[in-house]
CSV table of C-alpha atoms and ligand atoms in Angstrom, one decimal:
chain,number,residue,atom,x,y,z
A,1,UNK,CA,81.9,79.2,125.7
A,2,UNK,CA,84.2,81.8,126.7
A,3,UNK,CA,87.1,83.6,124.8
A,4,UNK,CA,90.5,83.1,125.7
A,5,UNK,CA,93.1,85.9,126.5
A,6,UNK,CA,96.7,86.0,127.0
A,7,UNK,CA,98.0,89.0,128.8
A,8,UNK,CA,101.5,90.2,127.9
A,9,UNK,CA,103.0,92.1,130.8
A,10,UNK,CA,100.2,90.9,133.4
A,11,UNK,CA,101.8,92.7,136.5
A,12,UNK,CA,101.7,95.8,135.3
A,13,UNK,CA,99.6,99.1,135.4
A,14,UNK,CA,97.7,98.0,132.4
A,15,UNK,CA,98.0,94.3,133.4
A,16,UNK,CA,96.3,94.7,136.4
A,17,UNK,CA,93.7,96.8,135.4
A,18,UNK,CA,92.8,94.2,132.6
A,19,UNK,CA,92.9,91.8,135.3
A,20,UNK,CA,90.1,93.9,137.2
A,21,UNK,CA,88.0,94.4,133.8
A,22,UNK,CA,87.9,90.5,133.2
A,23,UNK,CA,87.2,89.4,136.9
A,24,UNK,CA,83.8,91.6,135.9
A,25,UNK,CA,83.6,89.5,132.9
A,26,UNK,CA,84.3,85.9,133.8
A,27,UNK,CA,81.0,84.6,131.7
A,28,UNK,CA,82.7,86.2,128.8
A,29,UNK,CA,86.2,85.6,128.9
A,30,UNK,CA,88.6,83.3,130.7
A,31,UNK,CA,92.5,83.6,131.2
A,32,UNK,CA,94.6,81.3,129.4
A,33,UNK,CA,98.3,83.0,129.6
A,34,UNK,CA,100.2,85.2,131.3
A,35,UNK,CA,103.7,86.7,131.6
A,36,UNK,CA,105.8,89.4,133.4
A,37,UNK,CA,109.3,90.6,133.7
A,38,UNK,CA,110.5,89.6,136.9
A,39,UNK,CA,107.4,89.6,139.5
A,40,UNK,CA,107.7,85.8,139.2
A,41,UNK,CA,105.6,85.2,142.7
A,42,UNK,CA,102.9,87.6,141.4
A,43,UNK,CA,102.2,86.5,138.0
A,44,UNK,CA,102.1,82.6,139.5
A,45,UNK,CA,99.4,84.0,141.7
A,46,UNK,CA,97.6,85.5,139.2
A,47,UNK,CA,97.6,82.2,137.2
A,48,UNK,CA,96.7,80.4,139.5
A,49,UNK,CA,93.7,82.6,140.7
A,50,UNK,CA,92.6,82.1,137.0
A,51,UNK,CA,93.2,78.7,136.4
A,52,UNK,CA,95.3,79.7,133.7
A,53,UNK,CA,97.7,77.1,131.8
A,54,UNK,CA,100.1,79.3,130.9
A,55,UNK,CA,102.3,81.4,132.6
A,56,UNK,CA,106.3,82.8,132.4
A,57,UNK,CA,108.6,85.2,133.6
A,58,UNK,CA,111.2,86.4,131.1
A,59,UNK,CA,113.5,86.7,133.6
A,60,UNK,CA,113.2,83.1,134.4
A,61,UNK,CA,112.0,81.4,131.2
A,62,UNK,CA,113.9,83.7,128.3
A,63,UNK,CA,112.6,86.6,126.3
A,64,UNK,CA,110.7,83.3,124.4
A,65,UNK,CA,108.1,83.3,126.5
A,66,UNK,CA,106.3,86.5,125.4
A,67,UNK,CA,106.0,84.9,121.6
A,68,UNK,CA,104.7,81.5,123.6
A,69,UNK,CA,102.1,83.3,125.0
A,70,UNK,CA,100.9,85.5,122.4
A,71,UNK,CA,100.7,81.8,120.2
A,72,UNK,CA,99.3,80.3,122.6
A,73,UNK,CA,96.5,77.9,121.1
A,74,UNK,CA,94.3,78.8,123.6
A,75,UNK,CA,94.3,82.6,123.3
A,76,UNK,CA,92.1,84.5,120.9
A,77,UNK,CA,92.8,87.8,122.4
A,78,UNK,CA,96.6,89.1,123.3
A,79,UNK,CA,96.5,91.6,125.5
A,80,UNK,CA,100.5,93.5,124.7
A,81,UNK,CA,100.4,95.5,128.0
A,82,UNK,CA,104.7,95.1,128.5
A,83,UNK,CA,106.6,98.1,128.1
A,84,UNK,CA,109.3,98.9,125.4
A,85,UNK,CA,110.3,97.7,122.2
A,86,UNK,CA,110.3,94.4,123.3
A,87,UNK,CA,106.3,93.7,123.0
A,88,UNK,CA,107.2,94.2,119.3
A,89,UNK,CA,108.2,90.4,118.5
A,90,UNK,CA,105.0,89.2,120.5
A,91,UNK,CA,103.0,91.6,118.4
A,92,UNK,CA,104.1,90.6,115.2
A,93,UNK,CA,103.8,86.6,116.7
A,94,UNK,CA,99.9,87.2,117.6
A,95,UNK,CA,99.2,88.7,114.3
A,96,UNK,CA,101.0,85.7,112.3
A,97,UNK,CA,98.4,83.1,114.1
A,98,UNK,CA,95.2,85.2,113.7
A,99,UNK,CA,94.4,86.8,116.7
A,100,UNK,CA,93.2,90.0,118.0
A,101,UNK,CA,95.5,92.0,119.8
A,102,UNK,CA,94.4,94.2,122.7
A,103,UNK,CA,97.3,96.7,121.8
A,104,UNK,CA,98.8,98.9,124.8
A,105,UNK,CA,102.0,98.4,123.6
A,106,UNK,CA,102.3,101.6,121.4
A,107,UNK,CA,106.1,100.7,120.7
A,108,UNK,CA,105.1,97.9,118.0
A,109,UNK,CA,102.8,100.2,115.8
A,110,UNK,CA,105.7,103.0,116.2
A,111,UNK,CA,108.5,100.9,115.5
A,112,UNK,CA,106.8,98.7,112.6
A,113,UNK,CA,103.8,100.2,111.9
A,114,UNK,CA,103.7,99.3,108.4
A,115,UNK,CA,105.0,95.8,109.3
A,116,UNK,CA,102.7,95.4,111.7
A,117,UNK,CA,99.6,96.2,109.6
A,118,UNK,CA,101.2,93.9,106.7
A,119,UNK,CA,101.1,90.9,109.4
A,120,UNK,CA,97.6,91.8,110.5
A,121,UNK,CA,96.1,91.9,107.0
A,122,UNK,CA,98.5,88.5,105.9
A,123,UNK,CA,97.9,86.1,108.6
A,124,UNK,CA,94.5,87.2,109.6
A,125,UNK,CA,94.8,89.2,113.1
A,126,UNK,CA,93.8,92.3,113.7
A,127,UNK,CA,95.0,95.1,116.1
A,128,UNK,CA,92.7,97.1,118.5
A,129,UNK,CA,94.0,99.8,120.3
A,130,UNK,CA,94.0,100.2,124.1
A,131,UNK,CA,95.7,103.8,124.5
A,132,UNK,CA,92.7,105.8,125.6
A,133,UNK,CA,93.0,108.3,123.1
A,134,UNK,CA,92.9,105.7,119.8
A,135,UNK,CA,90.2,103.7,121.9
A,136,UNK,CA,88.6,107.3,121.4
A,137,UNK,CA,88.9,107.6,117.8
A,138,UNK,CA,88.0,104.2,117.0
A,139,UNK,CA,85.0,104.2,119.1
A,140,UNK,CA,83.6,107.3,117.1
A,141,UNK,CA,84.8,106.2,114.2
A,142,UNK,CA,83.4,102.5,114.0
A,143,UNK,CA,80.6,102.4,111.7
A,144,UNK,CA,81.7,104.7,109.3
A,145,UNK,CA,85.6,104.6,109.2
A,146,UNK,CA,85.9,106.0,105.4
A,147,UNK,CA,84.6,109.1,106.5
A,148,UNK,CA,87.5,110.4,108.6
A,149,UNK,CA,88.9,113.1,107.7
A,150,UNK,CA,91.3,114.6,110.8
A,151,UNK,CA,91.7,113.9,114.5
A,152,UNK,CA,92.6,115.6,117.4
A,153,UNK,CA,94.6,113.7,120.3
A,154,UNK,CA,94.3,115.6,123.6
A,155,UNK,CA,97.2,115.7,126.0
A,156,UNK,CA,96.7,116.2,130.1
A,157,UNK,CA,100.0,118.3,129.4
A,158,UNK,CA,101.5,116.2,132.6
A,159,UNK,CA,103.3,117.7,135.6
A,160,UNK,CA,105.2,120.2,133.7
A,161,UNK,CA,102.2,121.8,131.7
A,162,UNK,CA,103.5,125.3,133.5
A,163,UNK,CA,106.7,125.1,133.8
A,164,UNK,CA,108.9,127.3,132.0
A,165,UNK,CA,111.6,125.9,129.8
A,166,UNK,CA,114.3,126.0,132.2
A,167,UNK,CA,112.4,124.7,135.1
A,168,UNK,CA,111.4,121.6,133.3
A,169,UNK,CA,115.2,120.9,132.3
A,170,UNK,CA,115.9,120.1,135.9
A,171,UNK,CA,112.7,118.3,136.8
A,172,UNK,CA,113.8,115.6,139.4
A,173,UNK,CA,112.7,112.0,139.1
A,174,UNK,CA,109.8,112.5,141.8
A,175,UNK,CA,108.7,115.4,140.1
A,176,UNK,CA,108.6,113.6,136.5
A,177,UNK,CA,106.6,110.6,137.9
A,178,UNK,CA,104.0,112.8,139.7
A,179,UNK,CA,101.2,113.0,137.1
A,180,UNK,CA,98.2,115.0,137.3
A,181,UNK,CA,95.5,112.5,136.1
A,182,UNK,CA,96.9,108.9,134.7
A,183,UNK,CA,98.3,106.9,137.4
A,184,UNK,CA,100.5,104.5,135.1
A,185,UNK,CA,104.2,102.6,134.6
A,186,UNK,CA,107.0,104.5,135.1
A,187,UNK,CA,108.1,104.3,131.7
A,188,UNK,CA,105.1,105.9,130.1
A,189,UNK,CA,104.6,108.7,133.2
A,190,UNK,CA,108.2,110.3,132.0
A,191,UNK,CA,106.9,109.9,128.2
A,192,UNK,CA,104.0,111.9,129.9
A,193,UNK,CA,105.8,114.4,131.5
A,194,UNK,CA,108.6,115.4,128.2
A,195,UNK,CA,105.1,114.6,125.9
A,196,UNK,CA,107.6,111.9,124.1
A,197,UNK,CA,104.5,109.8,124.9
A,198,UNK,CA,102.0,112.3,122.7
A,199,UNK,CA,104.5,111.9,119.8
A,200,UNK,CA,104.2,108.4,120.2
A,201,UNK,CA,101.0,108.3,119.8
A,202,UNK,CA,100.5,110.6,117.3
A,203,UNK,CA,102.5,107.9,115.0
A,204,UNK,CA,100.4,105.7,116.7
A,205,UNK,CA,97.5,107.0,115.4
A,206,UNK,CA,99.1,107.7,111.6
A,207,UNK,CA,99.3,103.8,111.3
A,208,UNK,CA,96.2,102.9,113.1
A,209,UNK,CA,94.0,105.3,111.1
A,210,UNK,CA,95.8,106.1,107.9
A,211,UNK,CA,95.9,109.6,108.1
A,212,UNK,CA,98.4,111.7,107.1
A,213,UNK,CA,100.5,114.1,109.6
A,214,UNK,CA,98.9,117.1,108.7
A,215,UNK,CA,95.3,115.6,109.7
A,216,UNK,CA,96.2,114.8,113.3
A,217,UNK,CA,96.7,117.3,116.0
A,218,UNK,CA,97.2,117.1,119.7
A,219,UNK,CA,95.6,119.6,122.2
A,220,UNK,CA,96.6,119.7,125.8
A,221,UNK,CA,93.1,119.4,128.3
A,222,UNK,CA,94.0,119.2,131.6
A,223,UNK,CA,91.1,117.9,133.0
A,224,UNK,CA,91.5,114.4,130.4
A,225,UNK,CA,87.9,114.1,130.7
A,226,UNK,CA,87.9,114.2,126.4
A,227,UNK,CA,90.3,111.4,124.9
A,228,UNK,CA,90.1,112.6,121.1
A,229,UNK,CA,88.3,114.8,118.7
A,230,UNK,CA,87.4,113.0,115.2
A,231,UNK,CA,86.5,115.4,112.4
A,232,UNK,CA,84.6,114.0,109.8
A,233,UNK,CA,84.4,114.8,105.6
A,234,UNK,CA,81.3,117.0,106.5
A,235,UNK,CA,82.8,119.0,109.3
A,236,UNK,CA,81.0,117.3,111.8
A,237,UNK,CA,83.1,116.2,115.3
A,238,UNK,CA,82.7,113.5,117.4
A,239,UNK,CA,84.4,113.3,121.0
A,240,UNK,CA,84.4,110.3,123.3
A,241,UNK,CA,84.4,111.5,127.1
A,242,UNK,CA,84.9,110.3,130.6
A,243,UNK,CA,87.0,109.9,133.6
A,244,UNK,CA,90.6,109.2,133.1
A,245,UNK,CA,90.9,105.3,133.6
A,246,UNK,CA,91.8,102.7,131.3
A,247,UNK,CA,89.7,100.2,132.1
A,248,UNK,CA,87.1,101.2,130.0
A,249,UNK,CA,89.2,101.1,126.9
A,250,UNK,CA,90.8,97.8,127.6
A,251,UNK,CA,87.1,96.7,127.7
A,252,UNK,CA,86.3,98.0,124.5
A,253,UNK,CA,89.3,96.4,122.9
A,254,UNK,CA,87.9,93.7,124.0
A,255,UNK,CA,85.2,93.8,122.6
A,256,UNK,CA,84.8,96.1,119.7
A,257,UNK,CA,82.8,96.7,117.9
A,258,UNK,CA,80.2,95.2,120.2
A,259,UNK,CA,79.6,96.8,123.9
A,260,UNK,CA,78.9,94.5,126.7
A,261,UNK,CA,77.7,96.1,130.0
A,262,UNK,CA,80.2,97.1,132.3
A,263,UNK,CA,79.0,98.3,136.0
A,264,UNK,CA,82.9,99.1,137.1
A,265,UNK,CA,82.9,102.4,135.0
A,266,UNK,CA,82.7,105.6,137.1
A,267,UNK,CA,79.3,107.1,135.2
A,268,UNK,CA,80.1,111.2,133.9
A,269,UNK,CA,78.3,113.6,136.0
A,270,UNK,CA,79.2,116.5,132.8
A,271,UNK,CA,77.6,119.3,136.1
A,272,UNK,CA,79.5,117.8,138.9
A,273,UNK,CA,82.6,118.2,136.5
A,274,UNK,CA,82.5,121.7,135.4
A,275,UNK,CA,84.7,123.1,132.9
A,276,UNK,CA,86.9,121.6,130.6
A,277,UNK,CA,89.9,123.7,128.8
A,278,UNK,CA,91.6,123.1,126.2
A,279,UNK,CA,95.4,125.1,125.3
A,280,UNK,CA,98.4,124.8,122.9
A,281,UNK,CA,101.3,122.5,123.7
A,282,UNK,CA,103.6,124.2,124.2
A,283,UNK,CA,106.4,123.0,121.7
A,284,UNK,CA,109.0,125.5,122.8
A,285,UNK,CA,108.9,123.7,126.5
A,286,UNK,CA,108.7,120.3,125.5
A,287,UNK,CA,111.4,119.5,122.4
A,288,UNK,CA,111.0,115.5,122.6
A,289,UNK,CA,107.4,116.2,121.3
A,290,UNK,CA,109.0,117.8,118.2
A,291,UNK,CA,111.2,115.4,118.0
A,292,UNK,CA,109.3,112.6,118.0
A,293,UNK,CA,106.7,113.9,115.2
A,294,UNK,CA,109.3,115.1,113.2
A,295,UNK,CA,110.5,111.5,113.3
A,296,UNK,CA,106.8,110.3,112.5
A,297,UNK,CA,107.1,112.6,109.5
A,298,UNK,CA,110.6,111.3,108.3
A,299,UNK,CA,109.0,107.9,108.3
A,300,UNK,CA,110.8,104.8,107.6
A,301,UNK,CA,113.1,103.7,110.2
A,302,UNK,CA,113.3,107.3,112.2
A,303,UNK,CA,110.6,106.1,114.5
A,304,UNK,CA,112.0,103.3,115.6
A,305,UNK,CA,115.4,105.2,116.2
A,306,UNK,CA,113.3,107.5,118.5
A,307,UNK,CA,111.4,105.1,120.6
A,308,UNK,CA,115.0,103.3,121.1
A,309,UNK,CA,116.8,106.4,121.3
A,310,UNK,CA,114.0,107.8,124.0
A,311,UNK,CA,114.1,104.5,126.1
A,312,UNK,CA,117.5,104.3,126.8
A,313,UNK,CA,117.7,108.4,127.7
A,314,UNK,CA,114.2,107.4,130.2
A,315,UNK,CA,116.3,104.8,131.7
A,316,UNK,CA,119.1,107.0,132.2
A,317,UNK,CA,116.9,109.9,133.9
A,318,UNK,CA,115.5,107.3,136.2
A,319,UNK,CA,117.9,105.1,136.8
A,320,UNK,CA,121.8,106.6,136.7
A,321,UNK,CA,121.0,110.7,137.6
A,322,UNK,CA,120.8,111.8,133.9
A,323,UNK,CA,119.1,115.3,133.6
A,324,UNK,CA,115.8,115.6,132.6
A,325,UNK,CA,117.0,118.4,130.1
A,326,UNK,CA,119.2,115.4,128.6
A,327,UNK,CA,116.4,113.4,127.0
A,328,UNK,CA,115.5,115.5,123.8
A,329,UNK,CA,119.5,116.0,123.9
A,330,UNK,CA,120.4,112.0,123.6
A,331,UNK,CA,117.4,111.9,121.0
A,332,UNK,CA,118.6,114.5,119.0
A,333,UNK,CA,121.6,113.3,118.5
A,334,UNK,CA,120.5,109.4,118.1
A,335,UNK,CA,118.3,111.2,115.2
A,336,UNK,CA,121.5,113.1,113.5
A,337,UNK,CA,123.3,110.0,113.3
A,338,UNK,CA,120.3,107.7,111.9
A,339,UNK,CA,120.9,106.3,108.6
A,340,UNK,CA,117.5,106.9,107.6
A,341,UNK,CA,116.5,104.1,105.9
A,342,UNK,CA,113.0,102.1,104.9
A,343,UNK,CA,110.9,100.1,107.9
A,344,UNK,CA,109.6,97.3,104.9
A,345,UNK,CA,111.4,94.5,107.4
A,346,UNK,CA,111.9,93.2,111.1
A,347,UNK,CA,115.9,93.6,110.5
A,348,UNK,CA,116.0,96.8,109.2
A,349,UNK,CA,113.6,98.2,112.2
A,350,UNK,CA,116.1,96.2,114.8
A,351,UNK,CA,119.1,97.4,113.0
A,352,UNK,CA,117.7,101.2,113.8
A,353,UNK,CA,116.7,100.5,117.2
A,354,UNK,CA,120.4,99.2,118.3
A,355,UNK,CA,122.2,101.4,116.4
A,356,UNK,CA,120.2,104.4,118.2
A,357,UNK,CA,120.3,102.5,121.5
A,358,UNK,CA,124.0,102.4,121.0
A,359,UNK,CA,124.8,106.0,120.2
A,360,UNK,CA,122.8,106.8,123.2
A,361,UNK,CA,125.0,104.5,125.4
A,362,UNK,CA,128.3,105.7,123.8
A,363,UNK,CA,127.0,109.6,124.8
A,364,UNK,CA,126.3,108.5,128.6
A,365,UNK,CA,129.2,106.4,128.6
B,1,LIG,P1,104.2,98.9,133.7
B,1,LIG,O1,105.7,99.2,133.9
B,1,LIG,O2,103.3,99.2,134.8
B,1,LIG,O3,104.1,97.3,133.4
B,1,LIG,C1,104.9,96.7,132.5
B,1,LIG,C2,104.7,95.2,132.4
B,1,LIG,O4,105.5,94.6,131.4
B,1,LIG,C3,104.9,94.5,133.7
B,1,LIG,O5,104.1,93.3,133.8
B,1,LIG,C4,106.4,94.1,133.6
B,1,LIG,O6,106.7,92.9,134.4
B,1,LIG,C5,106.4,93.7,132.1
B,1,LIG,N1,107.8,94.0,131.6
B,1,LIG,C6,108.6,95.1,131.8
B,1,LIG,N2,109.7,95.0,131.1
B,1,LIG,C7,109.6,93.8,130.4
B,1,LIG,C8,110.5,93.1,129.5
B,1,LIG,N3,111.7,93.6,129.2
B,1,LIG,N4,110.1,92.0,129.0
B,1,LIG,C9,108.9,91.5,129.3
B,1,LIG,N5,108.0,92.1,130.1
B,1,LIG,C10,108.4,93.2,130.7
B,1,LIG,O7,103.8,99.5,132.3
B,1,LIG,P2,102.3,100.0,131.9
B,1,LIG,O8,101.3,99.0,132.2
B,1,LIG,O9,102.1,101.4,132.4
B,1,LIG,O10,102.5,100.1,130.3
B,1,LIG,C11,102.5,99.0,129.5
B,1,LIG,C12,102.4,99.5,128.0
B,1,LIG,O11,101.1,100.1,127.9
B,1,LIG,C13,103.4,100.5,127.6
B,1,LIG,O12,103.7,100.3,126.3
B,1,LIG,C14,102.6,101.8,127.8
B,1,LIG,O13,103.1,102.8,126.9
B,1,LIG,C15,101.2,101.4,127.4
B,1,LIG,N6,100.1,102.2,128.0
B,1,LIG,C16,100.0,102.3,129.3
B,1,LIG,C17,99.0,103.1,129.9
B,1,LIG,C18,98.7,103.1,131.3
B,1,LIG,O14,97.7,103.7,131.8
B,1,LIG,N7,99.6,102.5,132.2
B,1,LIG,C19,98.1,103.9,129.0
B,1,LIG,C20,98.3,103.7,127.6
B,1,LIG,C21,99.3,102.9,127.1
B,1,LIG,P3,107.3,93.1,135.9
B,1,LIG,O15,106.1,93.5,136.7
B,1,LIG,O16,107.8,91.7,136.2
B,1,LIG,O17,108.3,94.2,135.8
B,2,LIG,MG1,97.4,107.5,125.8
């Protein structure tokens, strides 16, 4: 018998690439939903392809349709792979009915992280991560989880790892979505590029793992060969390595903590790589990362505030001409004017992310 999967944002970077891990898998796993934003003709091809029952576009069928699919009956795996704070409803859904979710959708856990965990833990679910670097630490971790005791996220430090301040204030559009290693969404290559995305995922990883602030760090490596450091209560340090593609840790979200084998993975050759570097970020050159963990550490509702605050000043950069330089402004000021406030429900989390999304707005306006 296989296991059913729903995929959340199916036409997308992560989407496809699931797509590629399961056609590798098909005596394991079958595809019973699917949805996207607006590549209606796509998806449909997809679904059909896969025989699957289920399958929507939001813009066709209503925002509905990503909670439909993450419920559907036939699904014991959701796959989150859509972009923005709008997985977070489907997240929360998933977890309410009992099923694993194959989490790409970092937004949810920074949003509602506590939320989320409470839904897990109440309605039976449970959430594995997909972002390479938490795949990372859960894979050394599994086994003996109550003996972390700090990790270390590394960074590729993105197109503007040299860059001087200055220079990086008036990256272009082209230049921002040129990354060194990852070729993924648009969305998350900017978040790559001002390291918003490292902040993300450092509260990512405070949630996931239950660590405190002080106990995770982030390291730029170039090369993205290493995805994360864990340190354990005896000092020991276990790395998970490889070549920078994320279809080996939607796999493992898959199927943790089992392995299942997998011919599709470029194997390491550690020779034919050479060296590997690690360096400082450099927090001077990139203030969205500041912000962002800053906002991890505030807690409460101040994530949310600068996930909303950051997607709406993305949008702007690629979409209307706003300066790159302008992101960390709009956040900044989104964060000054948060009521800071506790994330204990779904309306207190949406009430921070429009109010942010709206002071943004009101400063472009
Ligand atoms: P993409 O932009 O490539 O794909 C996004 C997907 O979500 C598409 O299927 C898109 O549909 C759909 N979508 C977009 N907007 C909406 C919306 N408003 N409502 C419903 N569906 C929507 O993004 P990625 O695959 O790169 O990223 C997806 C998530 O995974 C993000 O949270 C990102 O941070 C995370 N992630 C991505 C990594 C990567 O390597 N790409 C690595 C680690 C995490 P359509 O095609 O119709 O527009
Ligand atoms: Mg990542």
């Amino acid at each position: 018998m296989t296991v059913g999967v729903a995929i959340l944002g199916a036409t997308g970077s992560i989407g496809t690439s699931t797509l590629r891990v399961l056609e590798r898998q098909r005596d394991r796993y079958r595809v019973v939903a699917l949805t996207a934003h607006r590549a209606h003709d796509l998806v449909q091809e997809r679904a059909a392809a896969w025989g699957a029952p289920y399958c929507a576009t939001v813009a066709t069928d209503g925002v509905e349709c990503l909670v439909a699919a993450a419920t559907h009956p036939d699904a014991e795996i959701v796959v989150n792979a859509v972009v923005g704070a709008v997985g977070l409803d489907a997240t929360l859904a998933a977890l309410r009915a009992g099923k694993r979710v194959a989490l790409a959708n970092k937004e949810s856990l920074v949003m509602a992280g506590d939320l989320v965990l409470r839904t897990a833990v109440d309605g039976g679910g449970e959430v594995v991560p997909i972002d390479s670097e938490h795949s990372a630490v859960l894979q050394c971790i599994t086994g003996h989880p109550e003996s972390l005791a700090r990790l270390t996220l590394t960074a590729s430090g993105g197109p503007f790892r040299e860059w001087s301040a200055e220079r990086i204030r008036g990256a272009t559009v082209a230049e921002a979505l040129c990354h060194p290693t990852w070729q993924m969404g648009r969305k998350i290559t900017v978040d790559s590029a001002s390291l918003a995305n490292k902040a993300l995922e450092v509260i990512e990883a405070h949630f996931l793992f239950g660590l405190s602030y002080d106990a995770i760090e982030v390291v730029v490596h170039p090369q993205s060969i290493v995805h994360g450091f864990v340190e354990f209560v005896d000092g020991s340090i276990l790395a998970q390595v490889g070549h920078p593609s994320m279809e080996l840790p939607i796999l493992y979200a898959l199927t943790h903590p089992e392995r299942v084998p997998d011919t599709g993975i470029r194997r390491f050759d550690a020779v034919a790589q050479g060296g590997l570097t690690f360096e400082a970020v450099r927090r001077d050159a990139f203030p969205t990362f500041e912000l962002g963990v800053a906002a991890g550490r505030a807690g409460g509702t101040a994530p949310a505030a600068f996930n909303a605050a950051n997607e709406v000043a993305v949008a702007a950069f690629l979409e209307d001409g706003v300066p790159f330089g302008r992101i960390p402004e709009l956040i900044a000021r989104a964060l000054d004017s948060h009521a800071a406030g506790p994330a204990d429900d779904l309306a207190s989390v949406l009430a921070a992310d429009r109010a942010a999304r709206a002071c943004v707005k009101e400063a472009l306006a």
